[in-house]
mmCIF file of C-alpha atoms in Angstrom:
data_model
loop_
_atom_site.group_PDB
_atom_site.id
_atom_site.type_symbol
_atom_site.label_atom_id
_atom_site.label_comp_id
_atom_site.label_asym_id
_atom_site.label_seq_id
_atom_site.Cartn_x
_atom_site.Cartn_y
_atom_site.Cartn_z
ATOM 1 C CA MET A 1 23.919 24.207 17.127
ATOM 2 C CA THR A 2 25.432 23.170 13.915
ATOM 3 C CA ARG A 3 27.796 20.515 15.592
ATOM 4 C CA PHE A 4 24.684 18.479 16.628
ATOM 5 C CA LEU A 5 23.051 18.837 13.120
ATOM 6 C CA ALA A 6 25.916 17.104 11.511
ATOM 7 C CA PRO A 7 25.757 13.812 13.562
ATOM 8 C CA ALA A 8 22.135 13.911 13.017
ATOM 9 C CA ALA A 9 22.661 14.324 9.279
ATOM 10 C CA ILE A 10 25.108 11.417 9.217
ATOM 11 C CA PHE A 11 22.901 9.041 11.310
ATOM 12 C CA LEU A 12 19.786 9.687 9.041
ATOM 13 C CA ALA A 13 22.010 9.066 5.855
ATOM 14 C CA ALA A 14 23.249 5.724 7.252
ATOM 15 C CA ALA A 15 19.830 4.811 8.074
ATOM 16 C CA CYS A 16 18.721 5.298 4.469
ATOM 17 C CA GLY A 17 21.336 3.285 3.001
ATOM 18 C CA ASP A 18 22.452 -0.292 3.703
ATOM 19 C CA GLN A 19 22.428 0.137 7.448
ATOM 20 C CA LEU A 20 18.945 0.071 8.332
ATOM 21 C CA PHE A 21 17.872 -0.704 11.773
ATOM 22 C CA PRO A 22 16.800 -4.410 11.881
ATOM 23 C CA ALA A 23 13.176 -4.898 10.684
ATOM 24 C CA SER A 24 10.754 -5.745 13.872
ATOM 25 C CA PHE A 25 7.665 -6.617 12.020
ATOM 26 C CA GLU A 26 6.822 -9.828 10.232
ATOM 27 C CA ASN A 27 5.438 -9.682 6.600
ATOM 28 C CA VAL A 28 2.080 -11.911 7.012
ATOM 29 C CA GLU A 29 -0.597 -12.731 4.398
ATOM 30 C CA GLU A 30 -3.986 -11.050 5.135
ATOM 31 C CA ASP A 31 -7.367 -10.828 3.505
ATOM 32 C CA VAL A 32 -8.918 -7.538 3.246
ATOM 33 C CA VAL A 33 -12.396 -6.587 2.030
ATOM 34 C CA LEU A 34 -13.213 -3.365 0.814
ATOM 35 C CA GLY A 35 -16.562 -1.566 -0.126
ATOM 36 C CA SER A 36 -16.794 0.583 -3.205
ATOM 37 C CA LEU A 37 -16.684 4.386 -2.312
ATOM 38 C CA THR A 38 -20.016 4.242 -4.210
ATOM 39 C CA ASN A 39 -22.980 1.935 -3.745
ATOM 40 C CA THR A 40 -21.886 0.605 -0.350
ATOM 41 C CA PRO A 41 -22.810 1.792 3.266
ATOM 42 C CA LEU A 42 -20.404 4.048 5.115
ATOM 43 C CA SER A 43 -19.923 1.433 7.671
ATOM 44 C CA ILE A 44 -17.961 -0.573 5.089
ATOM 45 C CA PRO A 45 -14.133 0.621 4.771
ATOM 46 C CA SER A 46 -13.413 1.577 1.126
ATOM 47 C CA GLY A 47 -9.589 2.608 1.539
ATOM 48 C CA TYR A 48 -6.530 0.780 2.505
ATOM 49 C CA SER A 49 -3.643 1.904 4.550
ATOM 50 C CA ILE A 50 -0.308 0.202 3.797
ATOM 51 C CA PRO A 51 1.336 1.662 7.091
ATOM 52 C CA ASP A 52 -1.586 0.361 9.287
ATOM 53 C CA ALA A 53 -1.984 -2.781 7.137
ATOM 54 C CA GLN A 54 -5.790 -2.649 7.249
ATOM 55 C CA ALA A 55 -9.025 -1.265 5.454
ATOM 56 C CA VAL A 56 -9.927 2.417 6.553
ATOM 57 C CA ARG A 57 -13.339 4.252 6.546
ATOM 58 C CA THR A 58 -12.729 6.935 4.149
ATOM 59 C CA GLU A 59 -15.259 9.170 5.634
ATOM 60 C CA ILE A 60 -13.610 9.089 8.998
ATOM 61 C CA SER A 61 -9.973 9.285 8.058
ATOM 62 C CA SER A 62 -7.724 10.516 5.038
ATOM 63 C CA ALA A 63 -4.975 8.132 6.507
ATOM 64 C CA PHE A 64 -5.233 5.754 3.547
ATOM 65 C CA ASP A 65 -3.008 5.118 0.250
ATOM 66 C CA PHE A 66 -5.852 3.750 -2.075
ATOM 67 C CA ALA A 67 -9.643 3.430 -2.348
ATOM 68 C CA TYR A 68 -11.823 0.954 -4.255
ATOM 69 C CA VAL A 69 -14.413 2.244 -6.726
ATOM 70 C CA ILE A 70 -16.897 0.753 -9.125
ATOM 71 C CA ASN A 71 -17.900 3.197 -11.937
ATOM 72 C CA GLY A 72 -21.159 4.005 -13.399
ATOM 73 C CA ALA A 73 -20.442 1.360 -16.048
ATOM 74 C CA GLY A 74 -19.716 -1.225 -13.419
ATOM 75 C CA GLU A 75 -15.867 -1.360 -13.917
ATOM 76 C CA HIS A 76 -13.654 -1.941 -11.015
ATOM 77 C CA PHE A 77 -10.805 0.274 -9.866
ATOM 78 C CA LEU A 78 -8.236 0.777 -7.334
ATOM 79 C CA VAL A 79 -7.554 4.509 -6.992
ATOM 80 C CA PRO A 80 -4.522 6.295 -5.093
ATOM 81 C CA LEU A 81 -5.035 9.360 -3.175
ATOM 82 C CA ASP A 82 -3.735 11.751 -5.884
ATOM 83 C CA ALA A 83 -6.232 10.464 -8.261
ATOM 84 C CA LEU A 84 -9.035 10.872 -5.607
ATOM 85 C CA GLY A 85 -7.867 14.770 -5.416
ATOM 86 C CA LEU A 86 -6.399 14.029 -1.739
ATOM 87 C CA GLY A 87 -2.621 13.970 -2.904
ATOM 88 C CA SER A 88 -0.050 16.432 -2.082
ATOM 89 C CA SER A 89 2.413 18.290 -4.043
ATOM 90 C CA GLY A 90 5.235 15.950 -2.901
ATOM 91 C CA PHE A 91 5.487 12.085 -2.752
ATOM 92 C CA ASN A 92 2.112 10.266 -3.322
ATOM 93 C CA PRO A 93 1.057 6.715 -2.601
ATOM 94 C CA GLY A 94 0.751 4.615 -6.212
ATOM 95 C CA LEU A 95 -0.021 1.349 -7.678
ATOM 96 C CA ILE A 96 2.067 -0.982 -10.107
ATOM 97 C CA ARG A 97 0.577 -3.802 -11.880
ATOM 98 C CA SER A 98 2.612 -6.864 -11.757
ATOM 99 C CA GLU A 99 3.470 -9.505 -14.657
ATOM 100 C CA VAL A 100 4.283 -12.175 -12.071
ATOM 101 C CA SER A 101 2.345 -14.175 -9.666
ATOM 102 C CA PHE A 102 1.801 -12.889 -6.107
ATOM 103 C CA GLU A 103 4.113 -15.635 -4.611
ATOM 104 C CA ALA A 104 7.089 -14.540 -7.202
ATOM 105 C CA ILE A 105 7.098 -10.893 -6.085
ATOM 106 C CA GLU A 106 10.240 -10.768 -3.693
ATOM 107 C CA GLU A 107 10.469 -7.020 -3.458
ATOM 108 C CA ALA A 108 8.651 -4.014 -4.286
ATOM 109 C CA PRO A 109 9.855 -1.830 -7.323
ATOM 110 C CA VAL A 110 11.304 1.597 -6.467
ATOM 111 C CA ASN A 111 9.761 3.506 -9.537
ATOM 112 C CA GLY A 112 6.927 2.907 -12.142
ATOM 113 C CA TYR A 113 4.002 3.553 -9.759
ATOM 114 C CA THR A 114 0.568 5.001 -10.976
ATOM 115 C CA THR A 115 0.025 7.793 -8.685
ATOM 116 C CA SER A 116 -2.533 10.168 -10.334
ATOM 117 C CA ASP A 117 -4.815 7.779 -12.121
ATOM 118 C CA SER A 118 -7.253 4.862 -11.228
ATOM 119 C CA VAL A 119 -5.921 1.293 -12.286
ATOM 120 C CA ALA A 120 -8.640 -1.089 -13.416
ATOM 121 C CA VAL A 121 -8.822 -4.457 -11.659
ATOM 122 C CA ALA A 122 -10.401 -7.847 -12.121
ATOM 123 C CA VAL A 123 -10.229 -11.177 -10.392
ATOM 124 C CA GLY A 124 -6.780 -12.687 -10.520
ATOM 125 C CA ASP A 125 -4.933 -9.230 -11.125
ATOM 126 C CA VAL A 126 -1.571 -8.776 -8.930
ATOM 127 C CA LEU A 127 -0.442 -5.442 -7.975
ATOM 128 C CA VAL A 128 2.085 -3.763 -5.741
ATOM 129 C CA ALA A 129 1.237 -0.447 -3.875
ATOM 130 C CA ARG A 130 3.569 2.074 -2.284
ATOM 131 C CA SER A 131 2.263 4.109 0.715
ATOM 132 C CA ARG A 132 2.226 7.855 1.471
ATOM 133 C CA ILE A 133 5.328 8.972 3.622
ATOM 134 C CA VAL A 134 4.592 8.122 7.104
ATOM 135 C CA CYS A 135 8.299 6.646 8.201
ATOM 136 C CA SER A 136 10.374 8.999 10.018
ATOM 137 C CA LEU A 137 13.270 7.861 7.449
ATOM 138 C CA GLY A 138 11.047 9.806 4.653
ATOM 139 C CA VAL A 139 10.464 6.670 2.622
ATOM 140 C CA PRO A 140 7.432 4.742 1.837
ATOM 141 C CA GLN A 141 6.036 1.372 2.829
ATOM 142 C CA TYR A 142 4.738 -1.449 0.557
ATOM 143 C CA VAL A 143 2.263 -4.353 0.116
ATOM 144 C CA LYS A 144 1.680 -6.789 -2.805
ATOM 145 C CA LEU A 145 -1.946 -7.669 -3.405
ATOM 146 C CA GLU A 146 -4.033 -10.168 -5.567
ATOM 147 C CA VAL A 147 -7.740 -9.559 -6.296
ATOM 148 C CA MET A 148 -9.288 -12.885 -5.146
ATOM 149 C CA GLU A 149 -12.928 -11.741 -5.294
ATOM 150 C CA ILE A 150 -15.318 -9.038 -6.783
ATOM 151 C CA ASN A 151 -18.786 -9.117 -5.532
ATOM 152 C CA ASP A 152 -20.948 -6.973 -7.622
ATOM 153 C CA GLU A 153 -24.140 -7.601 -5.664
ATOM 154 C CA ILE A 154 -22.851 -5.889 -2.385
ATOM 155 C CA SER A 155 -20.063 -3.798 -4.195
ATOM 156 C CA THR A 156 -17.147 -5.433 -2.474
ATOM 157 C CA ILE A 157 -13.598 -6.494 -3.291
ATOM 158 C CA ARG A 158 -11.484 -9.089 -1.411
ATOM 159 C CA LEU A 159 -7.762 -8.678 -1.812
ATOM 160 C CA ARG A 160 -4.960 -11.130 -0.666
ATOM 161 C CA THR A 161 -2.261 -8.772 0.954
ATOM 162 C CA MET A 162 1.358 -9.125 2.149
ATOM 163 C CA PRO A 163 2.286 -5.655 3.661
ATOM 164 C CA ASN A 164 5.612 -4.710 4.953
ATOM 165 C CA VAL A 165 5.374 -2.097 7.355
ATOM 166 C CA ASN A 166 9.124 -2.007 8.108
ATOM 167 C CA CYS A 167 10.422 1.641 7.330
ATOM 168 C CA GLY A 168 13.230 1.360 4.538
ATOM 169 C CA PHE A 169 12.486 -2.302 3.685
ATOM 170 C CA ARG A 170 10.889 -3.461 0.310
ATOM 171 C CA ALA A 171 10.983 -7.130 0.849
ATOM 172 C CA LEU A 172 7.471 -8.681 0.189
ATOM 173 C CA LEU A 173 8.001 -12.432 1.580
ATOM 174 C CA PRO A 174 6.711 -13.987 4.555
ATOM 175 C CA GLY A 175 8.665 -13.400 7.746
ATOM 176 C CA ILE A 176 10.900 -10.574 9.149
ATOM 177 C CA PRO A 177 12.543 -8.736 5.997
ATOM 178 C CA THR A 178 16.372 -8.508 5.779
ATOM 179 C CA SER A 179 16.088 -5.964 2.656
#
């Protein structure tokens, strides 16, 4: 049995290095609207799943990476799973604020993500988010996002996104990633 484990370990180690399988999913810019976990009907999704590249209704599924929240003072936040009390003791999704424009982000950072606290947001803010682990390689996926609009009347936020759902790739440019 051990002779079968060694080749599998070598294969996985190679897959995690510079020799990933070619990416097969194109990075495409999308708009996503999320409703606040408070003050919006349940039918409006409040969470965002990076691996699925879509909004998620949080009362139906916990398969999301962050949610949108408006607090009692009217402040706006994106909140990763652990900050909602839904994280794990292992690797948690997170958010990191960018100092450059949406267009200038070419690759997701490896470290520095806020995982256990909310991140205040306003129109024009640019962030990168890291997913929970769903890839068979044991690595996260990434999305860059920009806050395009906050509608306080209906408690929604509109995000411009560019998800990369290819396992092991951090590139956040349009097209099929090579890194």
